[in-house]
Coordinates of C-alpha atoms and ligand atoms in Angstrom, one line a residue:
X722 CA 12.5 12.7 0.3
X723 CA 10.2 16.1 -0.7
X724 CA 9.5 18.2 2.4
X725 CA 5.5 18.3 3.4
X726 CA 3.6 21.0 5.3
X727 CA -0.4 21.9 5.5
X728 CA -2.0 23.9 7.7
X729 CA -6.0 24.3 8.2
X730 CA -7.3 26.3 11.2
X731 CA -7.9 29.7 13.1
X732 CA -5.4 32.1 11.2
X733 CA -5.6 33.7 7.7
X734 CA -2.4 33.3 6.8
X735 CA -2.0 29.9 6.0
X736 CA -0.1 30.4 2.9
X737 CA 2.4 32.2 4.9
X738 CA 2.5 29.6 7.7
X739 CA 3.0 26.8 5.3
X740 CA 5.6 28.7 3.2
X741 CA 7.3 29.1 6.4
X742 CA 6.4 25.5 7.4
X743 CA 8.4 24.3 4.4
X744 CA 11.9 26.4 4.4
X745 CA 12.2 24.0 8.1
X746 CA 12.2 21.1 6.2
X747 CA 14.0 22.6 3.1
X748 CA 17.1 19.4 3.9
X749 CA 14.4 17.2 2.0
X750 CA 14.5 18.5 -1.3
X751 CA 15.7 21.7 -2.5
X752 CA 15.3 21.4 -6.4
X753 CA 12.0 23.6 -6.4
X754 CA 9.1 24.9 -4.0
X755 CA 5.2 25.4 -4.3
X756 CA 2.5 26.5 -2.1
X757 CA -1.2 26.2 -2.7
X758 CA -4.0 28.2 -0.4
X759 CA -7.9 27.6 -0.7
X760 CA -8.9 31.4 -1.0
X761 CA -12.8 32.4 -1.2
X762 CA -13.0 31.7 -5.3
X763 CA -9.7 29.4 -6.2
X764 CA -7.1 27.7 -5.2
X765 CA -3.8 30.5 -5.5
X766 CA -0.7 28.7 -6.4
X767 CA 3.1 29.7 -6.4
X768 CA 5.8 27.8 -7.6
X769 CA 9.1 28.2 -8.4
X770 CA 12.5 26.4 -9.1
X771 CA 15.6 27.1 -6.7
X772 CA 15.8 27.0 -2.9
X773 CA 13.4 28.0 -0.8
X774 CA 15.4 30.0 1.8
X775 CA 16.0 33.1 0.0
X776 CA 12.8 33.1 -1.8
X777 CA 9.5 35.2 -1.1
X778 CA 6.0 34.9 -1.1
X779 CA 4.2 37.1 -3.9
X780 CA 0.3 38.6 -2.5
X781 CA -0.8 34.8 -1.0
X782 CA -4.1 35.7 -0.3
X783 CA -6.1 35.7 3.0
X784 CA -6.6 31.9 3.6
X785 CA -7.0 29.3 6.4
X786 CA -6.3 26.2 4.6
X787 CA -3.1 25.9 2.7
X788 CA -0.3 23.2 1.4
X789 CA 3.4 23.5 0.5
X790 CA 5.9 21.5 -1.1
X791 CA 9.8 21.3 -1.8
X792 CA 10.5 18.9 -4.4
X793 CA 13.4 16.0 -4.8
X794 CA 13.0 15.0 -8.3
X795 CA 12.8 11.9 -9.6
X796 CA 10.3 12.0 -12.4
X797 CA 10.9 15.1 -14.6
X798 CA 13.6 17.6 -14.6
X799 CA 14.0 20.7 -12.0
X800 CA 11.1 22.9 -13.5
X801 CA 8.6 25.2 -12.7
X802 CA 6.0 23.0 -14.2
X803 CA 7.0 19.8 -12.7
X804 CA 7.2 21.9 -8.9
X805 CA 4.2 20.7 -6.4
X806 CA 1.2 21.4 -5.7
X807 CA -0.2 20.1 -9.2
X808 CA -3.8 21.2 -10.4
X809 CA -6.4 18.9 -12.1
X810 CA -8.1 20.4 -15.2
X811 CA -10.7 22.3 -13.7
X812 CA -8.4 23.7 -10.8
X813 CA -10.3 23.2 -8.0
X814 CA -8.0 19.8 -6.9
X815 CA -4.3 20.5 -5.6
X816 CA -2.1 17.8 -4.7
X817 CA 1.1 17.4 -3.1
X818 CA 3.2 14.0 -2.9
X819 CA 6.3 12.5 -1.7
X820 CA 7.3 9.0 -3.3
X821 CA 6.8 7.2 -6.6
X822 CA 3.6 6.1 -8.2
X823 CA 5.0 3.3 -9.6
X824 CA 2.3 2.6 -12.0
X825 CA 1.3 6.4 -12.8
X826 CA 1.5 5.6 -17.0
X827 CA -1.4 3.1 -16.4
X828 CA -3.0 5.3 -14.1
X829 CA -3.0 7.9 -17.0
X830 CA -3.9 5.5 -19.7
X831 CA -6.9 4.1 -17.7
X832 CA -8.2 8.2 -17.7
X833 CA -8.7 7.9 -21.6
X834 CA -6.7 10.7 -22.7
X835 CA -9.7 13.5 -21.2
X836 CA -7.2 14.8 -19.2
X837 CA -4.4 17.6 -19.7
X838 CA -1.4 17.5 -18.0
X839 CA 0.9 20.4 -17.5
X840 CA 4.3 18.3 -15.7
X841 CA 5.9 15.6 -16.6
X842 CA 5.9 13.8 -13.0
X843 CA 4.4 10.9 -11.8
X844 CA 2.2 13.0 -9.0
X845 CA -0.1 15.2 -11.4
X846 CA -1.8 12.2 -12.4
X847 CA -3.1 11.7 -8.7
X848 CA -4.8 15.5 -9.1
X849 CA -6.6 13.7 -12.1
X850 CA -7.9 10.9 -10.9
X851 CA -9.4 12.6 -7.6
X852 CA -11.2 15.0 -10.0
X853 CA -12.6 11.9 -11.8
X854 CA -14.0 10.5 -8.3
X855 CA -14.9 13.4 -7.3
X856 CA -17.9 13.4 -9.7
X857 CA -19.5 10.8 -7.8
X858 CA -18.1 11.0 -4.4
X859 CA -16.8 12.8 -1.4
X860 CA -13.9 14.8 -1.4
X861 CA -12.3 12.3 1.1
X862 CA -13.4 9.4 -0.3
X863 CA -12.0 10.5 -3.7
X864 CA -8.7 11.1 -2.2
X865 CA -8.6 7.3 -0.9
X866 CA -10.0 5.6 -4.0
X867 CA -6.7 7.4 -5.8
X868 CA -4.3 6.4 -3.2
X869 CA -5.6 2.9 -3.6
X870 CA -5.2 2.9 -7.4
X871 CA -2.1 3.9 -6.9
X872 CA 1.1 1.7 -6.4
X873 CA 4.6 2.2 -4.8
X874 CA 5.6 4.0 -1.7
X875 CA 3.9 7.3 -1.3
X876 CA 2.7 10.1 0.7
X877 CA -0.4 12.2 -0.5
X878 CA -1.7 15.6 0.6
X879 CA -4.7 16.6 -1.0
X880 CA -7.0 19.8 -1.2
X881 CA -10.5 20.7 -3.0
X882 CA -11.9 24.1 -3.3
X883 CA -15.2 23.2 -2.3
X884 CA -14.2 21.5 0.9
X885 CA -12.4 22.5 4.1
X886 CA -10.3 19.7 4.7
X887 CA -6.8 18.6 3.9
X888 CA -6.6 14.6 3.1
X889 CA -3.5 13.0 3.8
X890 CA -2.3 9.2 3.2
X891 CA 0.8 7.3 3.6
X892 CA 2.1 4.5 2.2
X893 CA 6.1 4.0 2.7
X894 CA 6.9 8.0 2.9
X895 CA 6.6 9.7 6.4
X896 CA 3.8 12.2 7.1
X897 CA 3.0 13.6 10.9
X898 CA 0.2 15.5 11.6
X899 CA 0.5 17.8 14.7
X900 CA -2.7 19.0 17.0
X901 CA -3.3 22.3 18.0
X902 CA -6.3 24.7 19.7
X903 CA -8.5 25.5 16.7
X904 CA -5.8 24.4 14.1
X905 CA -4.2 21.5 12.8
X906 CA -1.6 20.9 11.1
X907 CA 0.5 18.0 8.8
X908 CA 4.2 17.8 7.6
X909 CA 6.7 15.2 6.5
X910 CA 8.7 15.5 9.5
X911 CA 7.9 16.7 13.3
X912 CA 10.6 18.7 13.5
X913 CA 8.8 21.5 11.0
X914 CA 5.7 21.2 13.5
X915 CA 7.8 22.2 16.9
X916 CA 7.0 25.9 16.4
X917 CA 3.3 24.9 16.4
X918 CA 2.5 21.9 18.8
X919 CA 3.9 19.2 20.3
X920 CA 1.4 16.6 20.3
X921 CA 1.5 14.5 16.8
X922 CA 1.3 11.3 15.7
X923 CA 3.0 9.6 13.1
X924 CA 0.8 7.9 10.3
X925 CA 1.5 4.5 10.0
X926 CA 1.0 2.5 6.8
X927 CA -2.4 2.7 5.2
X928 CA -3.4 5.3 7.7
X929 CA -5.3 8.3 6.0
X930 CA -6.1 11.7 7.9
X931 CA -8.9 14.0 7.5
X932 CA -7.8 17.5 9.1
X933 CA -10.4 19.9 10.1
X934 CA -9.9 23.5 11.8
X935 CA -11.1 21.3 15.1
X936 CA -10.1 18.0 14.5
X937 CA -8.1 15.1 12.7
X938 CA -9.7 11.9 12.3
X939 CA -7.7 9.0 11.2
X940 CA -9.3 5.8 9.4
X941 CA -7.5 2.7 7.9
X942 CA -7.5 3.3 4.1
X943 CA -8.3 -0.3 3.5
X944 CA -11.3 -0.9 5.5
X945 CA -12.3 2.6 6.1
X946 CA -12.7 2.3 10.3
X947 CA -11.7 4.7 12.5
X948 CA -9.1 4.8 14.9
X949 CA -8.6 6.0 17.9
X950 CA -5.0 7.8 18.4
X951 CA -3.4 8.7 21.8
X952 CA -0.9 11.5 20.5
X953 CA 2.9 11.2 21.2
X954 CA 4.1 14.2 23.1
X955 CA 7.5 15.6 20.8
X956 CA 10.6 15.9 23.6
X957 CA 12.8 18.2 21.3
X958 CA 12.7 21.9 21.8
X959 CA 12.1 24.5 19.1
X960 CA 15.4 26.4 19.4
X961 CA 16.8 23.4 18.6
X962 CA 15.6 23.5 15.0
X963 CA 17.5 27.2 14.3
X964 CA 20.9 28.1 13.2
X965 CA 21.5 29.7 16.7
X966 CA 24.1 32.2 15.6
X967 CA 26.2 30.0 13.7
X968 CA 26.2 31.0 9.4
X969 CA 24.9 27.2 8.4
X970 CA 23.4 24.5 10.6
X971 CA 26.1 22.2 9.6
X972 CA 28.5 24.3 12.2
X973 CA 26.0 24.6 14.3
X974 CA 25.7 20.9 14.9
X975 CA 29.0 20.4 14.7
X976 CA 29.6 22.8 17.7
X977 CA 27.0 20.4 19.5
X978 CA 29.1 17.4 19.4
X979 CA 31.2 17.3 23.1
X980 CA 28.1 17.7 24.9
X981 CA 26.2 15.3 23.2
X982 CA 28.7 12.8 23.8
X983 CA 28.6 13.7 27.3
X984 CA 24.8 13.5 27.5
X985 CA 24.7 10.1 25.6
X986 CA 27.5 8.3 27.9
X987 CA 26.7 9.5 31.7
X988 CA 22.8 9.7 31.2
X989 CA 20.8 8.1 28.3
X990 CA 22.3 5.0 27.4
X991 CA 19.8 2.3 27.1
X992 CA 22.3 0.3 27.4
X993 CA 21.3 -2.2 29.5
X994 CA 18.1 -4.0 27.8
X995 CA 20.2 -3.9 24.4
X996 CA 23.1 -5.5 25.8
X997 CA 20.9 -8.0 27.4
X998 CA 20.1 -8.3 23.6
X999 CA 23.0 -9.1 22.3
X1000 CA 23.7 -11.2 25.0
X1001 CA 20.6 -13.2 24.4
X1002 CA 21.0 -13.2 20.6
X1003 CA 22.5 -15.6 18.2
X1004 CA 24.2 -13.9 15.6
X1005 CA 23.7 -9.9 15.5
X1006 CA 23.9 -7.9 12.8
X1007 CA 24.3 -4.2 12.4
X1008 CA 22.7 -2.3 9.2
X1009 CA 22.6 1.4 8.4
X1010 CA 23.0 3.2 4.8
X1011 CA 25.4 6.6 4.4
X1012 CA 26.7 7.7 7.6
X1013 CA 25.1 5.4 9.8
X1014 CA 26.5 2.6 7.9
X1015 CA 30.4 3.7 9.0
X1016 CA 28.6 3.8 12.6
X1017 CA 27.8 0.0 11.7
X1018 CA 31.4 -0.4 10.6
X1019 CA 32.6 1.0 13.3
X1020 CA 30.7 -0.9 15.4
X1021 CA 32.5 -4.0 14.7
X1022 CA 35.9 -3.1 15.8
X1023 CA 34.8 -1.6 19.2
X1024 CA 32.6 -5.2 19.7
X1025 CA 35.6 -7.2 18.6
X1026 CA 38.4 -4.8 20.9
X1027 CA 36.4 -4.2 23.9
X1028 CA 33.8 -7.0 24.3
X1029 CA 36.0 -9.5 22.4
X1030 CA 32.5 -10.6 20.2
X1031 CA 31.9 -10.8 16.4
X1032 CA 29.1 -8.6 15.0
X1033 CA 28.3 -8.1 11.4
X1034 CA 27.6 -5.2 9.7
X1035 CA 25.9 -4.5 6.3
X1036 CA 24.8 -1.1 4.2
X1037 CA 21.0 -2.1 4.5
X1038 CA 20.2 -1.6 0.7
X1039 CA 22.6 -4.9 0.9
X1040 CA 21.4 -6.7 3.3
X1041 CA 18.1 -7.8 1.6
X1042 CA 20.0 -10.0 -0.1
X1043 CA 21.8 -11.7 2.4
X1044 CA 18.9 -12.3 4.8
X1045 CA 18.3 -16.1 4.1
X1046 CA 20.1 -16.9 7.7
X1047 CA 17.9 -14.7 9.5
X1048 CA 15.6 -16.3 12.0
X1049 CA 14.1 -15.8 15.5
X1050 CA 17.3 -15.9 17.0
X1051 CA 18.9 -13.4 15.2
X1052 CA 18.9 -9.5 16.5
X1053 CA 19.3 -6.9 13.8
X1054 CA 20.5 -3.2 15.3
X1055 CA 19.4 -1.0 12.9
X1056 CA 21.4 2.6 13.2
X1057 CA 19.6 5.8 11.5
X1058 CA 18.9 9.5 12.1
X1059 CA 15.9 9.6 10.3
X1060 CA 14.3 6.4 10.9
X1061 CA 12.7 6.8 7.7
X1062 CA 15.2 5.6 4.9
X1063 CA 13.7 3.4 2.4
X1064 CA 16.3 0.9 1.8
X1065 CA 16.9 0.6 6.1
X1066 CA 13.2 0.3 6.2
X1067 CA 12.9 -2.3 3.6
X1068 CA 15.5 -4.3 5.3
X1069 CA 14.4 -3.8 9.0
X1070 CA 10.7 -5.3 7.8
X1071 CA 11.9 -8.3 6.0
X1072 CA 14.2 -9.2 9.0
X1073 CA 11.2 -9.1 11.7
X1074 CA 8.9 -10.9 8.8
X1075 CA 11.4 -14.0 9.6
X1076 CA 10.8 -13.4 12.9
X1077 CA 14.3 -11.6 14.1
X1078 CA 14.5 -9.2 17.4
X1079 CA 14.6 -5.4 15.9
X1080 CA 16.6 -3.0 17.9
X1081 CA 17.4 0.2 16.4
X1082 CA 19.9 3.3 17.3
X1083 CA 17.7 6.4 16.2
X1084 CA 17.5 10.0 16.5
X1085 CA 14.0 10.9 15.3
X1086 CA 11.7 9.3 18.2
X1087 CA 8.6 8.0 16.9
X1088 CA 9.7 7.6 13.2
X1089 CA 9.0 4.3 11.2
X1090 CA 12.2 2.4 12.3
X1091 CA 11.4 3.7 15.8
X1092 CA 8.1 2.0 15.7
X1093 CA 9.2 -0.9 13.8
X1094 CA 11.8 -1.8 16.7
X1095 CA 11.4 -4.1 19.9
X1096 CA 13.9 -2.3 21.3
X1097 CA 14.8 1.6 20.0
X1098 CA 16.9 3.5 21.5
X1099 CA 16.9 7.2 21.2
X1100 CA 20.2 8.8 19.5
X1101 CA 19.7 12.0 21.7
X1102 CA 21.2 14.3 19.6
X1103 CA 18.3 16.9 18.8
X1104 CA 16.9 17.3 15.2
X1105 CA 20.1 17.3 12.6
X1106 CA 19.4 19.9 9.9
X1107 CA 22.1 19.4 7.4
X1108 CA 22.1 17.1 4.7
X1109 CA 25.3 15.7 5.8
X1110 CA 25.4 14.0 9.1
X1111 CA 27.8 14.8 12.1
X1112 CA 26.3 14.9 15.4
X1113 CA 24.2 12.3 14.7
X1114 CA 26.8 10.1 13.4
X1115 CA 29.2 10.8 16.8
X1116 CA 26.1 9.9 18.9
X1117 CA 25.3 6.9 17.5
X1118 CA 29.5 6.2 17.8
X1119 CA 29.2 6.9 21.4
X1120 CA 26.2 4.8 21.8
X1121 CA 28.4 1.9 20.3
X1122 CA 31.3 2.6 22.4
X1123 CA 29.4 2.7 25.5
X1124 CA 27.5 -0.6 24.5
X1125 CA 30.9 -2.3 23.9
X1126 CA 31.7 -1.3 27.4
X1127 CA 28.6 -2.2 28.8
X1128 CA 28.8 -5.7 27.5
X1129 CA 32.5 -6.0 28.6
X1130 CA 31.6 -5.2 32.2
X1131 CA 33.5 -1.8 32.2
X1132 CA 30.6 0.9 32.0
X1133 CA 33.0 3.1 34.1
X1134 CA 36.0 2.8 31.6
X1135 CA 33.8 3.6 29.1
X1136 CA 32.2 6.6 30.6
X1137 CA 35.8 7.5 31.4
X1138 CA 36.8 7.3 27.6
X1139 CA 34.2 9.3 26.5
X1140 CA 34.8 12.0 28.6
X1141 CA 38.1 12.1 27.1
X1142 CA 36.8 12.1 23.8
X1143 CA 34.3 14.7 24.2
X1144 CA 37.0 16.9 25.5
X1145 CA 39.4 16.3 23.1
X1146 CA 36.6 16.9 20.2
X1147 CA 36.0 20.5 22.0
X1148 CA 39.6 21.2 21.8
X1149 CA 40.1 20.4 18.2
X1150 CA 36.4 22.7 17.1
X1151 CA 38.0 25.4 19.4
X1152 CA 41.9 25.2 17.5
X1153 CA 40.8 25.2 13.7
X1154 CA 43.8 27.5 12.4
X1155 CA 45.8 24.2 10.8
X1156 CA 42.4 22.9 9.3
X1157 CA 41.8 26.3 7.7
X1158 CA 44.8 26.7 6.7
X1159 CA 44.8 23.2 5.2
X1160 CA 41.6 24.0 3.3
X1161 CA 42.8 26.7 1.1
X1162 CA 45.5 24.2 0.0
X1163 CA 43.0 21.7 -1.0
X1164 CA 39.8 24.3 -2.8
X1165 CA 41.9 23.5 -6.3
X1166 CA 42.6 20.0 -5.7
X1167 CA 40.6 17.1 -7.7
X1168 CA 41.5 14.0 -5.6
X1169 CA 42.2 13.2 -1.9
X1170 CA 42.8 10.0 -0.4
X1171 CA 42.2 9.3 3.1
X1172 CA 44.2 6.0 4.6
X1173 CA 43.6 4.3 7.7
X1174 CA 43.6 0.7 9.4
X1175 CA 41.9 -1.0 12.2
X1176 CA 38.9 1.8 13.7
X1177 CA 40.7 4.4 11.4
X1178 CA 39.3 2.4 8.4
X1179 CA 35.8 3.4 9.2
X1180 CA 37.0 6.7 10.0
X1181 CA 38.9 7.5 6.8
X1182 CA 35.3 6.4 4.8
X1183 CA 33.6 8.7 6.7
X1184 CA 35.9 11.4 6.0
X1185 CA 36.1 10.6 2.4
X1186 CA 32.0 11.1 2.5
X1187 CA 31.9 14.3 4.4
X1188 CA 34.5 15.8 1.5
X1189 CA 32.7 14.0 -1.2
X1190 CA 29.0 15.2 -0.2
X1191 CA 29.5 18.7 0.3
X1192 CA 32.6 19.9 -1.3
X1193 CA 32.7 18.0 -4.5
X1194 CA 35.9 16.8 -4.2
X1195 CA 36.6 13.3 -5.3
X1196 CA 37.6 11.4 -2.0
X1197 CA 38.3 7.9 -1.5
X1198 CA 38.5 6.3 2.2
X1199 CA 40.2 2.9 2.5
X1200 CA 41.7 0.2 4.1
X1201 CA 45.4 1.2 4.2
X1202 CA 46.7 -2.0 3.8
X1203 CA 44.4 -2.1 0.3
X1204 CA 46.4 0.6 -1.2
X1205 CA 48.7 -1.2 -2.9
X1206 CA 45.8 -3.5 -4.7
X1207 CA 45.0 -0.4 -6.7
X1208 CA 44.4 2.7 -5.4
X1209 CA 48.2 3.5 -5.2
X1210 CA 48.4 3.7 -9.2
X1211 CA 46.5 7.3 -9.1
X1212 CA 48.7 8.9 -6.5
X1213 CA 51.4 11.4 -8.0
X1214 CA 53.5 14.9 -7.0
X1215 CA 51.0 16.9 -5.1
X1216 CA 48.1 14.4 -4.6
X1217 CA 46.8 14.9 -1.1
X1218 CA 46.6 12.1 1.1
X1219 CA 45.3 12.6 5.1
X1220 CA 46.9 9.2 6.8
X1221 CA 45.4 8.4 9.8
X1222 CA 48.0 7.1 12.8
X1223 CA 46.4 6.9 16.0
X1224 CA 47.9 5.6 18.9
X1225 CA 47.2 2.3 18.9
X1226 CA 48.2 -1.3 17.3
X1227 CA 47.9 0.0 13.7
X1228 CA 50.5 2.9 14.5
X1229 CA 53.4 1.4 12.5
X1230 CA 51.3 0.2 9.6
X1231 CA 49.7 3.0 9.2
X1232 CA 53.2 5.1 9.1
X1233 CA 54.7 2.7 6.8
X1234 CA 51.2 3.6 4.3
X1235 CA 52.3 7.5 4.6
X1236 CA 56.1 6.3 3.6
X1237 CA 55.0 4.4 0.6
X1238 CA 52.8 7.2 -0.7
X1239 CA 54.9 9.8 0.1
X1240 CA 57.8 7.8 -2.3
X1241 CA 55.1 8.5 -5.0
X1242 CA 54.8 12.4 -4.3
X1243 CA 51.8 12.2 -2.1
X1244 CA 51.4 15.4 0.2
X1245 CA 50.6 13.9 3.8
X1246 CA 48.4 15.1 6.3
X1247 CA 49.2 13.4 9.3
X1248 CA 46.4 13.1 11.9
X1249 CA 47.7 11.2 15.1
X1250 CA 48.5 11.5 18.7
X1251 CA 51.9 12.9 17.5
X1252 CA 54.3 13.9 15.2
X1253 CA 56.1 11.9 12.3
X1254 CA 58.9 13.8 10.0
X1255 CA 56.8 11.6 7.1
X1256 CA 54.1 14.0 7.6
X1257 CA 54.0 17.4 5.3
X1258 CA 51.3 18.6 7.6
X1259 CA 49.9 17.5 10.9
X1260 CA 47.0 17.9 13.2
X1261 CA 47.0 16.1 16.4
X1262 CA 44.2 14.2 18.3
X1263 CA 45.2 13.2 21.7
X1264 CA 44.9 9.6 22.2
X1265 CA 41.2 8.4 23.9
X1266 CA 41.3 5.2 23.0
X1267 CA 39.0 3.7 20.8
X1268 CA 36.7 6.9 21.1
X1269 CA 39.6 8.4 19.2
X1270 CA 38.0 7.7 16.4
X1271 CA 35.4 10.8 17.2
X1272 CA 37.9 13.6 17.1
X1273 CA 39.3 12.2 14.1
X1274 CA 35.8 12.1 12.3
X1275 CA 35.4 15.8 13.7
X1276 CA 38.7 17.2 12.4
X1277 CA 37.7 15.6 9.1
X1278 CA 34.2 17.1 9.4
X1279 CA 35.7 20.2 9.9
X1280 CA 38.5 20.3 6.6
X1281 CA 35.3 19.1 4.6
X1282 CA 33.4 22.3 6.2
X1283 CA 36.3 24.7 5.6
X1284 CA 37.2 23.0 1.9
X1285 CA 33.4 24.0 1.0
X1286 CA 33.0 27.5 2.4
X1287 CA 36.2 28.3 0.7
X1288 CA 34.4 27.1 -2.4
X1289 CA 31.4 29.3 -2.1
X1290 CA 29.7 26.7 -1.6
X1291 CA 26.3 26.0 0.7
X1292 CA 27.3 22.9 2.9
X1293 CA 23.8 22.7 4.4
X1294 CA 22.1 21.7 1.0
X1295 CA 24.8 20.0 -1.1
X1296 CA 23.4 19.2 -4.9
X1297 CA 21.3 16.2 -6.0
X1298 CA 20.9 14.8 -2.0
X1299 CA 18.6 15.1 0.5
X1300 CA 18.8 14.3 4.2
X1301 CA 15.7 12.0 4.4
X1302 CA 16.6 9.2 1.4
X1303 CA 12.6 7.5 1.6
X1304 CA 12.6 6.3 -2.0
X1305 CA 14.8 3.6 -2.8
Ligands
LIG2712 C1 21.3 10.7 3.9 C2 22.5 11.5 4.6 C3 23.0 11.0 5.1 C4 22.8 9.6 6.2 C5 22.0 9.1 5.5 C6 21.0 7.8 6.0 O1 22.5 10.4 2.7 O2 22.7 12.9 3.7 O3 23.7 11.9 6.2 O4 23.7 9.1 6.8 O5 20.9 9.5 4.4 O6 20.1 8.6 6.5 P1 19.6 8.4 7.9 O7 18.7 8.7 8.3 O8 18.9 6.8 7.7 O9 20.8 8.2 9.1

């Protein structure tokens, strides 16, 4: 989950380069940060707790080699000592690490207590192991031996005072190297490399990279065999990673949604091959985590109502425990923004091992999921920087709608519906007054319930997730039919309840749910194509057929965002959360 950035090359401000680099990857972790830069006589280190966004680097030395890290704490609290980089006892080795060294305790014991530890992290042991190995081995070999001794999913980047190279190795946790002109880069995410290069190589598991000013050597960490690499060329633009004048990434990404919907539905849907794969499969399974899972759930409704097909949806972390029936006729469609979510990657690997065909709808081309897939489809949403997903989810829903219409041989109808939904989304984004007024009333609330039937059920879950993760208000999304089975007991005078009542077969039942809630004193916020007397507040979302789910969710995104801003919180970096969840 942590962010990693490294530089070696012709410039002498390496510390500043990695410091700026790590700022662009802050969404991966923002408990604390640190920089290590090689100077003439020592390794300069600066570490700090808190977000890197407003921090400054104090008098870094001239340097042409540096590494930096943003931490998302797993082992050891959020302290300066636990922030990376970690040094060995001689202060000539510095490491940064992402993942969990599962056997760190055993490794520490094997070092016989001769080393002095300054942190509570699992990571620091790697610096001391390298310190031991380097007594008899060249630096890169010392790192290789260290990595082989570590169990778990890890990405390790190391530098040494007397060796002008960066050595990096991965198993599980992502790393990508960037090829420059007399300078080379390494990062945990390709987005961070965009200001410098678009020629990259995503490290495979058990690949080790040795970066010098003029080259990047990739070797197999087990066999030491050198690998010939043809760099991948990134298609994202640098501009896509800035805030484009908005105060936050979330606002910017939210505003991009109407255009993304049009691009996907009209130009870039790789629906044909995926449609064919679904037709050929005996059992199709949609899996994802977080918002991507809610897209999966929505997919089951699209496939049923539009394509008259059954498809299963499971949270990826649970799919692992249901895989006994997977075989070589199965098709697993994995949905992900990052393409690196550990639980999802695990589930995909296991299904693949059973012979299943793997398709994916993924935003980061070249990511682990992308490479594992037989049929990867790009979300085409551009880099998403805010922790809470907005535009990537919309892109996924758009893909699934287009796919369902394609399966039903009604492609043109799908395109028309998505066009309307894009127009409606644009209208909602440009008329936010009612939502802003509502947000001021919600700020002090402790609970918000969101209910809906049919496609409004996954919409309710996603809206609840957005409210929870950025505004820290407890929100629960549920199928309206489930209200009477428990949650209704929590509703009292003044409890805000958002009722989703689109113009479909669920309308009457959703209004009935609103009545039941109101009878218990709830304040009803109706999101619907038409006003109803049961609504205390009304937000209009025009009917766009099954694609109404998108502008409906966008209302929820705006509401969550406005409550968050009203509370003075940072929507881009919610506490305890990170964008890319690369540990279990
Ligand atoms: C994190 C993000 C969510 C995202 C989920 C799955 O929790 O904050 O926005 O939905 O991970 O991530 P993925 O990259 O697989 O879509």
